[in-house]
């Protein structure tokens, strides 16, 4: 059981470049989300989705786009990378409802130079 | 104002020296409080969920408790392998979103 898989694990971008961070889960979870983790800031929610075709903004959505065409996949797109987007990105998934913990991927460490 | 506050930011213990980590929250309509462990370079790993004041859960050397305003993660006789960052998160209201605290970095020296 793979759980939540993120690719790539590491990435270096130049300012202005675009890229997509991939996230896939094999647990048939309805809810998926993207967080960024910065020193001293904790985990901050970027975007989330409650099911295929439904997405919404979190706490820090600017500069990022998402879509959810399938239950399994929830890619995060950086349209024009900026140094402020240097961070570690985590994807998480869970069932919807009360007794549902979130499962996290191993993270993508992104550096924008 | 932060909705979830963890203290201390960092804690150093000697092996066998018991202590507690704190997570206080200001949200209303709490639907669940979650504790995670995060090792360097890894994603958060689920430990416990607590739902109502007075609830307690245990796993090996860890025990989590919940009141109406805060949760404690008690670590009894810790070992070096308990060294990690411990994260607290809450789910509240009608949302599925998890709101995280900034974490407590625990170091247990042999």
Short mmCIF file of N, CA, C and O in Angstrom, two decimals, chain B:
data_model
loop_
_atom_site.label_atom_id
_atom_site.label_comp_id
_atom_site.label_asym_id
_atom_site.label_seq_id
_atom_site.Cartn_x
_atom_site.Cartn_y
_atom_site.Cartn_z
N UNK B 1 -4.07 36.54 15.35
CA UNK B 1 -3.91 35.64 16.50
C UNK B 1 -3.93 34.19 16.01
O UNK B 1 -4.81 33.80 15.25
N UNK B 2 -2.93 33.42 16.45
CA UNK B 2 -2.87 32.02 16.06
C UNK B 2 -4.03 31.25 16.68
O UNK B 2 -4.38 31.46 17.84
N UNK B 3 -4.58 30.35 15.91
CA UNK B 3 -5.68 29.53 16.41
C UNK B 3 -5.15 28.34 17.21
O UNK B 3 -5.86 27.81 18.07
N UNK B 4 -3.93 27.93 16.89
CA UNK B 4 -3.32 26.80 17.59
C UNK B 4 -1.91 27.21 18.00
O UNK B 4 -1.11 27.61 17.14
N UNK B 5 -1.61 27.12 19.28
CA UNK B 5 -0.32 27.53 19.81
C UNK B 5 0.32 26.37 20.56
O UNK B 5 -0.30 25.80 21.46
N UNK B 6 1.54 26.03 20.17
CA UNK B 6 2.26 24.95 20.85
C UNK B 6 3.41 25.51 21.67
O UNK B 6 4.07 26.46 21.27
N UNK B 7 3.62 24.90 22.83
CA UNK B 7 4.74 25.31 23.68
C UNK B 7 5.30 24.09 24.41
O UNK B 7 4.57 23.13 24.67
N UNK B 8 6.62 24.11 24.71
CA UNK B 8 7.57 25.10 24.23
C UNK B 8 7.90 24.89 22.76
O UNK B 8 7.48 23.89 22.17
N UNK B 9 8.66 25.82 22.17
CA UNK B 9 9.09 25.63 20.78
C UNK B 9 10.09 24.50 20.68
O UNK B 9 10.12 23.77 19.69
N UNK B 10 10.94 24.38 21.70
CA UNK B 10 11.94 23.33 21.72
C UNK B 10 12.12 22.84 23.15
O UNK B 10 11.97 23.61 24.10
N UNK B 11 12.43 21.55 23.28
CA UNK B 11 12.58 20.94 24.60
C UNK B 11 13.68 19.91 24.53
O UNK B 11 13.69 19.06 23.64
N UNK B 12 14.62 20.03 25.44
CA UNK B 12 15.71 19.05 25.56
C UNK B 12 15.52 18.27 26.86
O UNK B 12 15.37 18.87 27.92
N UNK B 13 15.53 16.95 26.74
CA UNK B 13 15.37 16.08 27.91
C UNK B 13 16.51 15.08 27.96
O UNK B 13 17.08 14.73 26.92
N UNK B 14 16.81 14.62 29.14
CA UNK B 14 17.69 13.47 29.28
C UNK B 14 16.84 12.21 29.17
O UNK B 14 15.66 12.20 29.52
N UNK B 15 17.45 11.17 28.69
CA UNK B 15 16.76 9.89 28.59
C UNK B 15 16.17 9.54 29.96
O UNK B 15 16.86 9.61 30.98
N UNK B 16 14.87 9.19 29.98
CA UNK B 16 14.20 8.84 31.21
C UNK B 16 13.55 10.00 31.93
O UNK B 16 12.79 9.79 32.89
N UNK B 17 13.79 11.22 31.47
CA UNK B 17 13.24 12.42 32.12
C UNK B 17 11.87 12.74 31.51
O UNK B 17 11.77 13.26 30.40
N UNK B 18 10.82 12.49 32.23
CA UNK B 18 9.46 12.68 31.72
C UNK B 18 9.10 14.17 31.63
O UNK B 18 9.60 14.99 32.41
N UNK B 19 8.23 14.52 30.69
CA UNK B 19 7.79 15.90 30.53
C UNK B 19 6.50 15.94 29.72
O UNK B 19 5.96 14.90 29.33
N UNK B 20 6.01 17.16 29.47
CA UNK B 20 4.77 17.34 28.71
C UNK B 20 4.92 18.45 27.69
O UNK B 20 5.60 19.45 27.94
N UNK B 21 4.26 18.28 26.55
CA UNK B 21 4.16 19.30 25.53
C UNK B 21 2.73 19.83 25.55
O UNK B 21 1.78 19.07 25.78
N UNK B 22 2.59 21.13 25.25
CA UNK B 22 1.28 21.75 25.33
C UNK B 22 0.79 22.22 23.97
O UNK B 22 1.58 22.67 23.13
N UNK B 23 -0.51 22.09 23.73
CA UNK B 23 -1.16 22.62 22.53
C UNK B 23 -2.43 23.32 22.99
O UNK B 23 -3.36 22.65 23.47
N UNK B 24 -2.49 24.63 22.84
CA UNK B 24 -3.69 25.37 23.21
C UNK B 24 -4.39 25.86 21.94
O UNK B 24 -3.73 26.15 20.95
N UNK B 25 -5.71 25.93 21.98
CA UNK B 25 -6.45 26.31 20.79
C UNK B 25 -7.56 27.29 21.16
O UNK B 25 -8.09 27.27 22.28
N UNK B 26 -7.90 28.15 20.19
CA UNK B 26 -8.92 29.18 20.45
C UNK B 26 -10.14 29.00 19.57
O UNK B 26 -11.06 29.81 19.61
N UNK B 27 -10.17 27.95 18.76
CA UNK B 27 -11.30 27.75 17.85
C UNK B 27 -12.52 27.29 18.62
O UNK B 27 -12.42 26.73 19.71
N UNK B 28 -13.69 27.51 18.04
CA UNK B 28 -14.93 26.99 18.61
C UNK B 28 -15.46 25.89 17.70
O UNK B 28 -15.13 25.83 16.53
N UNK B 29 -16.26 25.03 18.27
CA UNK B 29 -16.79 23.94 17.47
C UNK B 29 -15.73 22.90 17.13
O UNK B 29 -15.69 22.40 16.00
N UNK B 30 -14.90 22.56 18.10
CA UNK B 30 -13.83 21.59 17.84
C UNK B 30 -14.42 20.24 17.42
O UNK B 30 -15.29 19.69 18.08
N UNK B 31 -13.92 19.71 16.31
CA UNK B 31 -14.36 18.40 15.83
C UNK B 31 -13.28 17.35 15.99
O UNK B 31 -13.55 16.16 15.78
N UNK B 32 -12.09 17.79 16.32
CA UNK B 32 -11.01 16.83 16.54
C UNK B 32 -9.69 17.56 16.74
O UNK B 32 -9.46 18.58 16.11
N UNK B 33 -8.87 17.02 17.65
CA UNK B 33 -7.52 17.54 17.84
C UNK B 33 -6.56 16.40 17.55
O UNK B 33 -6.75 15.28 18.05
N UNK B 34 -5.58 16.66 16.71
CA UNK B 34 -4.70 15.62 16.20
C UNK B 34 -3.27 15.89 16.62
O UNK B 34 -2.79 17.04 16.56
N UNK B 35 -2.57 14.83 17.00
CA UNK B 35 -1.13 14.91 17.26
C UNK B 35 -0.39 14.12 16.19
O UNK B 35 -0.78 12.98 15.86
N UNK B 36 0.67 14.74 15.68
CA UNK B 36 1.53 14.10 14.68
C UNK B 36 2.97 14.17 15.15
O UNK B 36 3.37 15.08 15.88
N UNK B 37 3.75 13.24 14.67
CA UNK B 37 5.20 13.24 14.87
C UNK B 37 5.85 13.45 13.51
O UNK B 37 5.43 12.85 12.52
N UNK B 38 6.88 14.31 13.46
CA UNK B 38 7.59 14.53 12.20
C UNK B 38 9.08 14.38 12.42
O UNK B 38 9.68 15.10 13.23
N UNK B 39 9.68 13.46 11.70
CA UNK B 39 11.14 13.27 11.72
C UNK B 39 11.75 14.12 10.61
O UNK B 39 11.10 14.41 9.60
N UNK B 40 13.02 14.51 10.76
CA UNK B 40 13.67 15.36 9.76
C UNK B 40 13.60 14.76 8.37
O UNK B 40 13.89 13.57 8.17
N UNK B 41 13.18 15.57 7.40
CA UNK B 41 13.12 15.12 6.01
C UNK B 41 11.95 14.21 5.69
O UNK B 41 11.89 13.66 4.59
N UNK B 42 11.03 14.06 6.63
CA UNK B 42 9.88 13.17 6.41
C UNK B 42 8.57 13.95 6.56
O UNK B 42 8.53 15.06 7.09
N UNK B 43 7.49 13.32 6.11
CA UNK B 43 6.18 13.91 6.33
C UNK B 43 5.66 13.60 7.72
O UNK B 43 6.11 12.66 8.37
N UNK B 44 4.69 14.38 8.20
CA UNK B 44 4.10 14.11 9.51
C UNK B 44 3.46 12.72 9.56
O UNK B 44 2.83 12.29 8.60
N UNK B 45 3.61 12.08 10.73
CA UNK B 45 3.06 10.75 10.95
C UNK B 45 2.03 10.83 12.06
O UNK B 45 2.32 11.33 13.15
N UNK B 46 0.84 10.32 11.80
CA UNK B 46 -0.27 10.41 12.75
C UNK B 46 0.02 9.65 14.04
O UNK B 46 0.52 8.52 14.01
N UNK B 47 -0.32 10.29 15.18
CA UNK B 47 -0.21 9.65 16.49
C UNK B 47 -1.58 9.41 17.13
O UNK B 47 -1.94 8.28 17.43
N UNK B 48 -2.33 10.50 17.37
CA UNK B 48 -3.58 10.41 18.12
C UNK B 48 -4.62 11.38 17.57
O UNK B 48 -4.27 12.42 17.02
N UNK B 49 -5.89 11.03 17.79
CA UNK B 49 -7.00 11.96 17.64
C UNK B 49 -7.78 12.00 18.95
O UNK B 49 -8.06 10.96 19.54
N UNK B 50 -8.12 13.21 19.39
CA UNK B 50 -8.95 13.41 20.57
C UNK B 50 -10.15 14.23 20.17
O UNK B 50 -10.04 15.16 19.36
N UNK B 51 -11.32 13.91 20.75
CA UNK B 51 -12.55 14.56 20.30
C UNK B 51 -13.25 15.36 21.38
O UNK B 51 -13.94 16.34 21.06
N UNK B 52 -13.15 14.94 22.63
CA UNK B 52 -13.93 15.62 23.65
C UNK B 52 -13.11 15.79 24.91
O UNK B 52 -12.21 14.99 25.21
N UNK B 53 -13.43 16.84 25.68
CA UNK B 53 -12.73 17.13 26.92
C UNK B 53 -12.78 15.93 27.86
O UNK B 53 -13.84 15.31 28.02
N UNK B 54 -11.63 15.63 28.43
CA UNK B 54 -11.52 14.48 29.33
C UNK B 54 -11.01 13.22 28.66
O UNK B 54 -10.64 12.26 29.33
N UNK B 55 -10.96 13.24 27.35
CA UNK B 55 -10.51 12.06 26.63
C UNK B 55 -8.99 11.90 26.75
O UNK B 55 -8.26 12.89 26.79
N UNK B 56 -8.53 10.67 26.83
CA UNK B 56 -7.11 10.35 26.90
C UNK B 56 -6.82 9.19 25.96
O UNK B 56 -7.64 8.29 25.81
N UNK B 57 -5.61 9.22 25.35
CA UNK B 57 -5.16 8.11 24.52
C UNK B 57 -3.69 7.87 24.78
O UNK B 57 -2.93 8.80 25.02
N UNK B 58 -3.29 6.60 24.70
CA UNK B 58 -1.91 6.23 25.00
C UNK B 58 -1.33 5.37 23.90
O UNK B 58 -2.04 4.57 23.25
N UNK B 59 -0.02 5.53 23.71
CA UNK B 59 0.71 4.69 22.76
C UNK B 59 2.15 4.64 23.23
O UNK B 59 2.85 5.65 23.20
N UNK B 60 2.56 3.50 23.72
CA UNK B 60 3.91 3.30 24.24
C UNK B 60 4.20 4.34 25.31
O UNK B 60 3.53 4.38 26.35
N UNK B 61 5.17 5.21 25.11
CA UNK B 61 5.57 6.18 26.12
C UNK B 61 4.79 7.49 26.03
O UNK B 61 5.04 8.42 26.79
N UNK B 62 3.87 7.57 25.10
CA UNK B 62 3.12 8.81 24.85
C UNK B 62 1.69 8.69 25.36
O UNK B 62 1.04 7.66 25.18
N UNK B 63 1.21 9.79 25.95
CA UNK B 63 -0.18 9.86 26.40
C UNK B 63 -0.70 11.25 26.07
O UNK B 63 -0.10 12.24 26.47
N UNK B 64 -1.82 11.31 25.35
CA UNK B 64 -2.41 12.58 24.98
C UNK B 64 -3.70 12.79 25.76
O UNK B 64 -4.49 11.86 25.92
N UNK B 65 -3.89 14.03 26.23
CA UNK B 65 -5.10 14.39 26.97
C UNK B 65 -5.69 15.66 26.37
O UNK B 65 -5.00 16.44 25.71
N UNK B 66 -6.98 15.87 26.64
CA UNK B 66 -7.68 17.01 26.06
C UNK B 66 -8.58 17.68 27.09
O UNK B 66 -9.30 16.99 27.82
N UNK B 67 -8.50 19.03 27.16
CA UNK B 67 -9.46 19.81 27.94
C UNK B 67 -10.20 20.71 26.96
O UNK B 67 -10.00 20.62 25.75
N UNK B 68 -11.02 21.62 27.49
CA UNK B 68 -11.80 22.49 26.59
C UNK B 68 -10.94 23.55 25.91
O UNK B 68 -11.38 24.15 24.93
N UNK B 69 -9.70 23.75 26.39
CA UNK B 69 -8.87 24.80 25.81
C UNK B 69 -7.51 24.32 25.34
O UNK B 69 -6.81 25.05 24.64
N UNK B 70 -7.11 23.11 25.75
CA UNK B 70 -5.77 22.68 25.42
C UNK B 70 -5.63 21.16 25.46
O UNK B 70 -6.49 20.47 26.01
N UNK B 71 -4.52 20.74 24.89
CA UNK B 71 -4.17 19.33 24.93
C UNK B 71 -2.73 19.21 25.39
O UNK B 71 -1.91 20.10 25.14
N UNK B 72 -2.45 18.11 26.07
CA UNK B 72 -1.09 17.83 26.49
C UNK B 72 -0.64 16.50 25.90
O UNK B 72 -1.42 15.55 25.81
N UNK B 73 0.62 16.47 25.51
CA UNK B 73 1.25 15.21 25.10
C UNK B 73 2.30 14.90 26.16
O UNK B 73 3.32 15.57 26.24
N UNK B 74 2.00 13.90 26.97
CA UNK B 74 2.90 13.52 28.05
C UNK B 74 3.85 12.44 27.54
O UNK B 74 3.42 11.47 26.91
N UNK B 75 5.13 12.64 27.82
CA UNK B 75 6.13 11.67 27.41
C UNK B 75 6.78 11.10 28.67
O UNK B 75 7.43 11.84 29.42
N UNK B 76 6.59 9.81 28.87
CA UNK B 76 7.07 9.15 30.08
C UNK B 76 8.35 8.38 29.77
O UNK B 76 8.39 7.59 28.83
N UNK B 77 9.39 8.65 30.55
CA UNK B 77 10.68 7.97 30.41
C UNK B 77 11.13 7.93 28.95
O UNK B 77 11.28 6.84 28.36
N UNK B 78 11.29 9.10 28.33
CA UNK B 78 11.61 9.12 26.89
C UNK B 78 12.96 8.48 26.57
O UNK B 78 13.88 8.46 27.40
N UNK B 79 13.06 8.02 25.32
CA UNK B 79 14.29 7.46 24.78
C UNK B 79 14.77 8.34 23.63
O UNK B 79 13.97 9.10 23.05
N UNK B 80 16.04 8.23 23.26
CA UNK B 80 16.55 9.05 22.15
C UNK B 80 15.72 8.93 20.88
O UNK B 80 15.58 9.91 20.13
N UNK B 81 15.14 7.76 20.64
CA UNK B 81 14.35 7.59 19.41
C UNK B 81 13.02 8.36 19.45
O UNK B 81 12.32 8.43 18.43
N UNK B 82 12.68 8.95 20.57
CA UNK B 82 11.51 9.81 20.65
C UNK B 82 11.81 11.22 20.16
O UNK B 82 10.90 12.05 20.04
N UNK B 83 13.06 11.50 19.88
CA UNK B 83 13.44 12.81 19.36
C UNK B 83 12.76 13.05 18.01
O UNK B 83 12.87 12.22 17.09
N UNK B 84 12.05 14.17 17.88
CA UNK B 84 11.30 14.51 16.68
C UNK B 84 10.62 15.85 16.93
O UNK B 84 10.68 16.39 18.03
N UNK B 85 9.96 16.35 15.90
CA UNK B 85 9.08 17.50 16.09
C UNK B 85 7.65 16.97 16.22
O UNK B 85 7.21 16.16 15.41
N UNK B 86 6.95 17.43 17.25
CA UNK B 86 5.58 17.01 17.50
C UNK B 86 4.64 18.15 17.13
O UNK B 86 4.79 19.28 17.60
N UNK B 87 3.70 17.82 16.25
CA UNK B 87 2.77 18.80 15.71
C UNK B 87 1.37 18.53 16.24
O UNK B 87 0.94 17.38 16.36
N UNK B 88 0.66 19.62 16.50
CA UNK B 88 -0.73 19.57 16.94
C UNK B 88 -1.56 20.25 15.86
O UNK B 88 -1.14 21.25 15.27
N UNK B 89 -2.75 19.70 15.58
CA UNK B 89 -3.64 20.29 14.59
C UNK B 89 -5.09 20.15 15.05
O UNK B 89 -5.41 19.21 15.78
N UNK B 90 -5.94 21.09 14.62
CA UNK B 90 -7.35 21.01 14.97
C UNK B 90 -8.21 21.07 13.72
O UNK B 90 -7.84 21.66 12.71
N UNK B 91 -9.34 20.40 13.81
CA UNK B 91 -10.39 20.47 12.79
C UNK B 91 -11.61 21.02 13.51
O UNK B 91 -11.97 20.52 14.58
N UNK B 92 -12.27 22.05 12.93
CA UNK B 92 -13.35 22.69 13.66
C UNK B 92 -14.42 23.20 12.71
O UNK B 92 -14.21 23.32 11.50
N UNK B 93 -15.57 23.50 13.28
CA UNK B 93 -16.68 24.02 12.50
C UNK B 93 -17.13 23.02 11.45
O UNK B 93 -17.10 21.82 11.66
N UNK B 94 -17.53 23.54 10.28
CA UNK B 94 -18.02 22.68 9.22
C UNK B 94 -16.97 22.31 8.20
O UNK B 94 -17.29 21.71 7.17
N UNK B 95 -15.71 22.63 8.48
CA UNK B 95 -14.65 22.44 7.50
C UNK B 95 -13.88 21.14 7.74
O UNK B 95 -13.78 20.68 8.87
N UNK B 96 -13.32 20.59 6.66
CA UNK B 96 -12.44 19.43 6.77
C UNK B 96 -10.99 19.85 6.97
O UNK B 96 -10.12 19.02 7.18
N UNK B 97 -10.73 21.16 6.91
CA UNK B 97 -9.36 21.64 6.98
C UNK B 97 -8.72 21.36 8.33
O UNK B 97 -9.37 21.43 9.37
N UNK B 98 -7.42 21.06 8.32
CA UNK B 98 -6.63 20.94 9.53
C UNK B 98 -5.80 22.20 9.69
O UNK B 98 -5.11 22.61 8.75
N UNK B 99 -5.86 22.81 10.87
CA UNK B 99 -5.05 23.99 11.19
C UNK B 99 -3.98 23.55 12.17
O UNK B 99 -4.29 23.03 13.25
N UNK B 100 -2.73 23.77 11.80
CA UNK B 100 -1.60 23.28 12.58
C UNK B 100 -0.98 24.35 13.46
O UNK B 100 -0.97 25.53 13.11
N UNK B 101 -0.44 23.92 14.60
CA UNK B 101 0.47 24.74 15.36
C UNK B 101 1.86 24.66 14.74
O UNK B 101 2.08 23.92 13.77
N UNK B 102 2.81 25.41 15.32
CA UNK B 102 4.14 25.48 14.74
C UNK B 102 5.05 24.35 15.21
O UNK B 102 6.16 24.23 14.72
N UNK B 103 4.59 23.56 16.15
CA UNK B 103 5.34 22.38 16.55
C UNK B 103 6.26 22.60 17.73
O UNK B 103 6.64 23.72 18.06
N UNK B 104 6.60 21.49 18.38
CA UNK B 104 7.61 21.46 19.44
C UNK B 104 8.69 20.48 19.03
O UNK B 104 8.41 19.31 18.76
N UNK B 105 9.93 20.97 18.98
CA UNK B 105 11.06 20.11 18.63
C UNK B 105 11.60 19.49 19.90
O UNK B 105 12.13 20.19 20.77
N UNK B 106 11.48 18.17 20.00
CA UNK B 106 11.93 17.45 21.18
C UNK B 106 13.25 16.74 20.89
O UNK B 106 13.37 16.03 19.90
N UNK B 107 14.21 16.95 21.76
CA UNK B 107 15.50 16.25 21.68
C UNK B 107 15.69 15.48 22.98
O UNK B 107 15.61 16.07 24.06
N UNK B 108 15.93 14.19 22.87
CA UNK B 108 16.18 13.35 24.04
C UNK B 108 17.62 12.87 23.97
O UNK B 108 18.00 12.14 23.05
N UNK B 109 18.41 13.29 24.93
CA UNK B 109 19.83 12.92 24.96
C UNK B 109 20.06 11.63 25.74
O UNK B 109 19.43 11.41 26.77
N UNK B 110 20.95 10.79 25.25
CA UNK B 110 21.21 9.51 25.95
C UNK B 110 21.97 9.72 27.24
O UNK B 110 22.60 10.75 27.44
#
